[in-house]
Short mmCIF file of C-alpha atoms in Angstrom, two decimals:
data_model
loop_
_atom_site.label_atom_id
_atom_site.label_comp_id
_atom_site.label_asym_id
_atom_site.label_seq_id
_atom_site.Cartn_x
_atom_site.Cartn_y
_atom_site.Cartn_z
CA UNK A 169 2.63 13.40 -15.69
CA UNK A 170 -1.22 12.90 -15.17
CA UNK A 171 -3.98 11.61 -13.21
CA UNK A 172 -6.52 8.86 -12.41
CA UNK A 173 -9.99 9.84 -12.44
CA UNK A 174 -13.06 7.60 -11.36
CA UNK A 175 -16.17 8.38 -13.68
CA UNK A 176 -18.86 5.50 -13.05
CA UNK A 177 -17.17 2.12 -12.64
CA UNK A 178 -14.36 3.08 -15.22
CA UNK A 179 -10.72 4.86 -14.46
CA UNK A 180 -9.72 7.04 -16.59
CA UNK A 181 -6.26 8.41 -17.03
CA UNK A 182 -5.78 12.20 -17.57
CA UNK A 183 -2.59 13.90 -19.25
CA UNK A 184 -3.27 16.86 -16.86
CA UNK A 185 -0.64 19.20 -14.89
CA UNK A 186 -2.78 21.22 -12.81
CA UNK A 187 -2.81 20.73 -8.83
CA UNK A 188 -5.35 18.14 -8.21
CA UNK A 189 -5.68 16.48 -5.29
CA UNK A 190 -7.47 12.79 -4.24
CA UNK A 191 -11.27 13.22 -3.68
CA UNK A 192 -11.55 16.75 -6.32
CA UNK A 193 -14.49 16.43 -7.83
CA UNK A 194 -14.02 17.78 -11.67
CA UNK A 195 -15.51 18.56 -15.47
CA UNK A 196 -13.50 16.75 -18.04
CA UNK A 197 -13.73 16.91 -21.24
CA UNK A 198 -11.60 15.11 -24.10
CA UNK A 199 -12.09 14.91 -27.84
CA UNK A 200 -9.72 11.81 -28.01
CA UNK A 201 -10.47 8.88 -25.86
CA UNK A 202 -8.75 6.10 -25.92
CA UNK A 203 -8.63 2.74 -24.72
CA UNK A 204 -5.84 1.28 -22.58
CA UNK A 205 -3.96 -1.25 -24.91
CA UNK A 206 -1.15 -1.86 -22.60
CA UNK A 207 1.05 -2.77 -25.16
CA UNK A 208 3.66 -0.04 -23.54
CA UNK A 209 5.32 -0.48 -20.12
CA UNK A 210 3.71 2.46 -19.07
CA UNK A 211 0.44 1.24 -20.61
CA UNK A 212 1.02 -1.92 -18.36
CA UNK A 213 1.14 0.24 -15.67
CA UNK A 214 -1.98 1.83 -16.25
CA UNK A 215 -3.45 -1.07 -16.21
CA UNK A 216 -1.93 -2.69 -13.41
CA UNK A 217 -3.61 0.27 -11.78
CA UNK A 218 -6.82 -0.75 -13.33
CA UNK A 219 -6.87 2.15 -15.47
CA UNK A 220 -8.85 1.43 -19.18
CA UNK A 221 -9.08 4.63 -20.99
CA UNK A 222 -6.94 7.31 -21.76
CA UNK A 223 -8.18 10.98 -22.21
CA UNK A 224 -5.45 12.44 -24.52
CA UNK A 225 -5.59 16.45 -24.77
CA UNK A 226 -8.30 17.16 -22.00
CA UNK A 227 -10.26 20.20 -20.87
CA UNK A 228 -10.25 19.98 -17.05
CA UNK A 229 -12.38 22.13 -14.69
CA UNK A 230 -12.01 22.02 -11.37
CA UNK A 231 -15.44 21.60 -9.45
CA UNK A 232 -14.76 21.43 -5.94
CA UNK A 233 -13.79 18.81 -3.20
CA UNK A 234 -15.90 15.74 -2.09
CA UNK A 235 -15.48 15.43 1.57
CA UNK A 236 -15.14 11.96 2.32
CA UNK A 237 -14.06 10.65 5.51
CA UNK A 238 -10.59 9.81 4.01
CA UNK A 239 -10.24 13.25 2.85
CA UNK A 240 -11.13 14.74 6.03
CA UNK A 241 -8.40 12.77 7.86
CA UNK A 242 -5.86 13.68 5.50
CA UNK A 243 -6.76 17.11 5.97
CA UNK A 244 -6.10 17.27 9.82
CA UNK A 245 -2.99 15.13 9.36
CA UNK A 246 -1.66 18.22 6.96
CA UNK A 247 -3.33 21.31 8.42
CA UNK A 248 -1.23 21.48 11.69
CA UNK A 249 1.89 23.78 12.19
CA UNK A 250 4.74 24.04 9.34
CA UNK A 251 7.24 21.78 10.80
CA UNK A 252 4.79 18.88 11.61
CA UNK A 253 3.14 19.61 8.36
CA UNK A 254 5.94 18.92 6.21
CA UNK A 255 7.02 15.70 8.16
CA UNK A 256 3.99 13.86 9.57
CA UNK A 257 1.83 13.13 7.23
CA UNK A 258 4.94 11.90 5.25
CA UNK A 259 6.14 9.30 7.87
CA UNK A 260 2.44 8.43 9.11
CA UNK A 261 0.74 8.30 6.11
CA UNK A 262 3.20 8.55 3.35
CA UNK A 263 1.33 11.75 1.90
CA UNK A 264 3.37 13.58 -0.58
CA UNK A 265 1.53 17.34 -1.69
CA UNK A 266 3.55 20.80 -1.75
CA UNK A 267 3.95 21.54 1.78
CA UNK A 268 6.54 18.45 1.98
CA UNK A 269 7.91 18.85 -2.01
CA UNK A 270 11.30 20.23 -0.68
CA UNK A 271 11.57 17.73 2.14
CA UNK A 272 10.81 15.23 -0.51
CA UNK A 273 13.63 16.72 -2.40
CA UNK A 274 15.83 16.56 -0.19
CA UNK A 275 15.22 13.39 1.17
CA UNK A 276 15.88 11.83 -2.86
CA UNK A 277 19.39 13.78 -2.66
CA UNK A 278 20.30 11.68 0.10
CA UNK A 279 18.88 8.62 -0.86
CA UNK A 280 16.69 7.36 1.97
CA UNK A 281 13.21 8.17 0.41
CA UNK A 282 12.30 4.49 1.13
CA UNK A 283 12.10 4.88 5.10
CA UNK A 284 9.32 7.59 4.76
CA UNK A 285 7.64 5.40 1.80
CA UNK A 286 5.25 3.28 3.50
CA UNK A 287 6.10 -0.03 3.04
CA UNK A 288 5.52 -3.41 4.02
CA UNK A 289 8.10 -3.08 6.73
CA UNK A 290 6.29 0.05 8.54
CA UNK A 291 3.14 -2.29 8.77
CA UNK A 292 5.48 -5.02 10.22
CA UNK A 293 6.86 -2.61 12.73
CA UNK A 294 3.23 -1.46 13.60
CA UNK A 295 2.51 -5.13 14.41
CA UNK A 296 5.90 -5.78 16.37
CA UNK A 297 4.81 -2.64 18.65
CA UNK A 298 1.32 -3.79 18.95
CA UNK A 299 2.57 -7.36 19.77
CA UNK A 300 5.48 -5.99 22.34
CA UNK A 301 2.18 -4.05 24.51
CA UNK A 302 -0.07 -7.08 24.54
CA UNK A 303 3.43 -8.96 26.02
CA UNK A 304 3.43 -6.39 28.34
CA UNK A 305 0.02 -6.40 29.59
CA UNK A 306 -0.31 -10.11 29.26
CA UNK A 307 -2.43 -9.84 26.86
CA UNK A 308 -2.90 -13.73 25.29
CA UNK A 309 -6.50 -13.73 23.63
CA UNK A 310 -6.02 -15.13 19.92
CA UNK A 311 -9.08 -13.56 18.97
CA UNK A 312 -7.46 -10.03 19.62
CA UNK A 313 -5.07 -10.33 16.97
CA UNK A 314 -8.28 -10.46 14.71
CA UNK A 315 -9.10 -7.11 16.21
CA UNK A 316 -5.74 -5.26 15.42
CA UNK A 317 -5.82 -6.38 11.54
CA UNK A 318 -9.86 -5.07 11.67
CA UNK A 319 -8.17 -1.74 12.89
CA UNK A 320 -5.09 -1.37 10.52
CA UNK A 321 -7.62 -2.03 7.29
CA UNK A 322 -9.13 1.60 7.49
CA UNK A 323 -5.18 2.72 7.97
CA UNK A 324 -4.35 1.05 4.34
CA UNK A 325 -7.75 2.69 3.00
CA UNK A 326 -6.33 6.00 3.97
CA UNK A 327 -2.74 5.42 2.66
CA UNK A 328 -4.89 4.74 -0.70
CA UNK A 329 -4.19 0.71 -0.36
CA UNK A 330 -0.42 0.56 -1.43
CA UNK A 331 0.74 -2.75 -2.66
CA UNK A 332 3.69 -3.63 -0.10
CA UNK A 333 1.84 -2.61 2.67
CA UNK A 334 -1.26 -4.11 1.63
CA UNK A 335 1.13 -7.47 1.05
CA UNK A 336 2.44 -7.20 4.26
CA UNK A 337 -1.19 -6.84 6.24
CA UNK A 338 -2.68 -9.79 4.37
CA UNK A 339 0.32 -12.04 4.82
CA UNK A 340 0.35 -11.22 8.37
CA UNK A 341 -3.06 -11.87 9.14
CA UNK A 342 -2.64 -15.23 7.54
CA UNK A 343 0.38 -16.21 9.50
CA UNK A 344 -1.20 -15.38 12.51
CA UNK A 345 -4.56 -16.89 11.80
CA UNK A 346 -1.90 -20.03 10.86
CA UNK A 347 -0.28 -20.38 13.76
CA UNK A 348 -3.42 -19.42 16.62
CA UNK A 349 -6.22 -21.14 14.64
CA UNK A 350 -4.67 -24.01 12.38
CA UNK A 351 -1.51 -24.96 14.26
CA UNK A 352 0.63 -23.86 11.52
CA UNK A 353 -0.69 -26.10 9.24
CA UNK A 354 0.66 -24.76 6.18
CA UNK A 355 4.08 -23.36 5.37
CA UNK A 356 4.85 -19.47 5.05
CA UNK A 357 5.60 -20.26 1.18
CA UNK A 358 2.48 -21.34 0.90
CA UNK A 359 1.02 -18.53 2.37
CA UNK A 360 2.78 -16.19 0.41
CA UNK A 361 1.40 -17.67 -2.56
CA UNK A 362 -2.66 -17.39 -1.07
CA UNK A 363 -1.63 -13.94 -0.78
CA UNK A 364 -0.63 -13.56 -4.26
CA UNK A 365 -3.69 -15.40 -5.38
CA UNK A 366 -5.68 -12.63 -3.72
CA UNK A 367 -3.89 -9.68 -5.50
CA UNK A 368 -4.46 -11.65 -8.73
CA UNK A 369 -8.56 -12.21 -7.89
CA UNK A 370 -8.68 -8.61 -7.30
CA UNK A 371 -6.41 -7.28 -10.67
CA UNK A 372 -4.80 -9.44 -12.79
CA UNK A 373 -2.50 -6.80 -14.46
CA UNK A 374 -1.41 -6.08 -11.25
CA UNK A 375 1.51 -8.02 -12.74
CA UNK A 376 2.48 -5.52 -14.42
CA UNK A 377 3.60 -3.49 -11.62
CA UNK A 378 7.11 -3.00 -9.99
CA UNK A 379 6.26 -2.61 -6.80
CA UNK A 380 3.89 -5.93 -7.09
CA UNK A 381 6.79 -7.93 -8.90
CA UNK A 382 9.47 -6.52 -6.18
CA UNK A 383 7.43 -7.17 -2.88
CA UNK A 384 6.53 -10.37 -3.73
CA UNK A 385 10.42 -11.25 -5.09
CA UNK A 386 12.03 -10.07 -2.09
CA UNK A 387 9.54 -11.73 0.56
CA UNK A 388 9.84 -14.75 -0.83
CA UNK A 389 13.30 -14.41 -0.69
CA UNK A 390 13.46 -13.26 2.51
CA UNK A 391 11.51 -16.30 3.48
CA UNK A 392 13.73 -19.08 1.73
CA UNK A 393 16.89 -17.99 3.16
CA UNK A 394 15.24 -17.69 6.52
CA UNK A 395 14.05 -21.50 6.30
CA UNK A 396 17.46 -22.80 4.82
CA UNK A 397 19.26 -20.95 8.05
CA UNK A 398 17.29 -22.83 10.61
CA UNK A 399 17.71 -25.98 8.92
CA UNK A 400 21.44 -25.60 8.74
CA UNK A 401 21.18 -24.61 12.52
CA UNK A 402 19.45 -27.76 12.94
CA UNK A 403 21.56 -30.24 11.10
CA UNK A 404 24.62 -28.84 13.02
CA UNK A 405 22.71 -29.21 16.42
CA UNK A 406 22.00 -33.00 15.35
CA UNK A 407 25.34 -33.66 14.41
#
């Protein structure tokens, strides 16, 4: 229904419904400018998105592109032939623009939108793969693991930082420093919670926000019933 703009250190959000894409550079102009509230739920969600101000009834003129390096990565990922256009940069990056719209449709009707959604399970997978090839080459060196999280940050800049996957990279990184550098000192719980101390440094209306709220719920859920299985499995070996 809108946009997020950047002007200065401030977001802005834009009830605009022309084809604007991340990185367009643009004149706006608004007679009514409000300030976030975030009394509403969508309001919260503004927020939660960092968003303080909200241009009701704009004048938007489109200036041109700024070429960042993001940009220009995104722009090879969708520039390639029709058929690869429409599906890769929706399973690697999770990019949604018109080429892929009736994909996207499509995809809703059937209800499996969340395996092209990038999540924290594709970062998990990314990790299993990367972990399976250092097996495989006897790779051992805990300070390469360091290395791999240093090269998957730029990947979540690119994907424009979404929460789950964002979750999933920092909670990772902290297991593994855990278990290589502290001799899993501390309890996956408790790193859970470091990790939600982080999102909350960063924003705290990030509360606010669904996918924040479910990411969180269901990995700590994931989590307790893994710990109560292997204690039952435990207790029956003992007994």
């Amino acid at each position: 229904s809108g946009i997020i703009v950047n002007y200065k250190t401030q977001k802005i959000y834009v009830k605009n419904y022309d084809n604007l894409s991340i990185d367009d550079l643009i004149n706006l102009k608004s007679v009514n400018l409000e300030k976030n509230k975030g009394k509403t739920n969508f309001e919260k969600y503004l927020k939660s998105e960092g968003v303080n101000y909200i241009a009701n009834s704009p004048v938007v003129k489109y200036l041109g592109t700024k070429k960042s390096l993001k940009r220009k990565i995104q722009d090879y990922f969708t520039n390639g032939p029709i058929y690869y256009s429409r599906y890769g940069p929706l399973i690697l990056l999770g990019l949604r623009y018109y080429k892929n719209e009736t994909v996207i449709s499509k995809i809703k009707n059937i209800s499996i939108l969340h395996l092209v959604t990038i999540s924290g399970f594709h970062i998990n997978l990314i990790l299993l793969l990367i972990e399976k090839i250092l097996q495989l080459f006897k790779i051992r060196n805990k300070y390469v693991y360091i290395l791999i999280f240093l090269f998957l940050i730029p990947y979540i800049l690119i994907m424009n930082v979404p929460i789950a996957a964002t979750r999933a990279l920092i909670f990772s990184f902290l297991c593994i420093f855990n278990k290589y550098f502290l001799n899993n000192k501390f309890h996956k719980l408790n790193l859970l919670s470091i990790t939600m101390i982080i999102f909350f440094l960063i924003n705290p209306y990030i509360i606010f926000s669904l996918s924040f709220i479910f990411t969180f719920i269901l990995t700590y859920a994931i989590i307790l019933t893994t710990s109560l299985s292997n204690k039952n499995k435990k207790a029956k070996i003992l007994l």
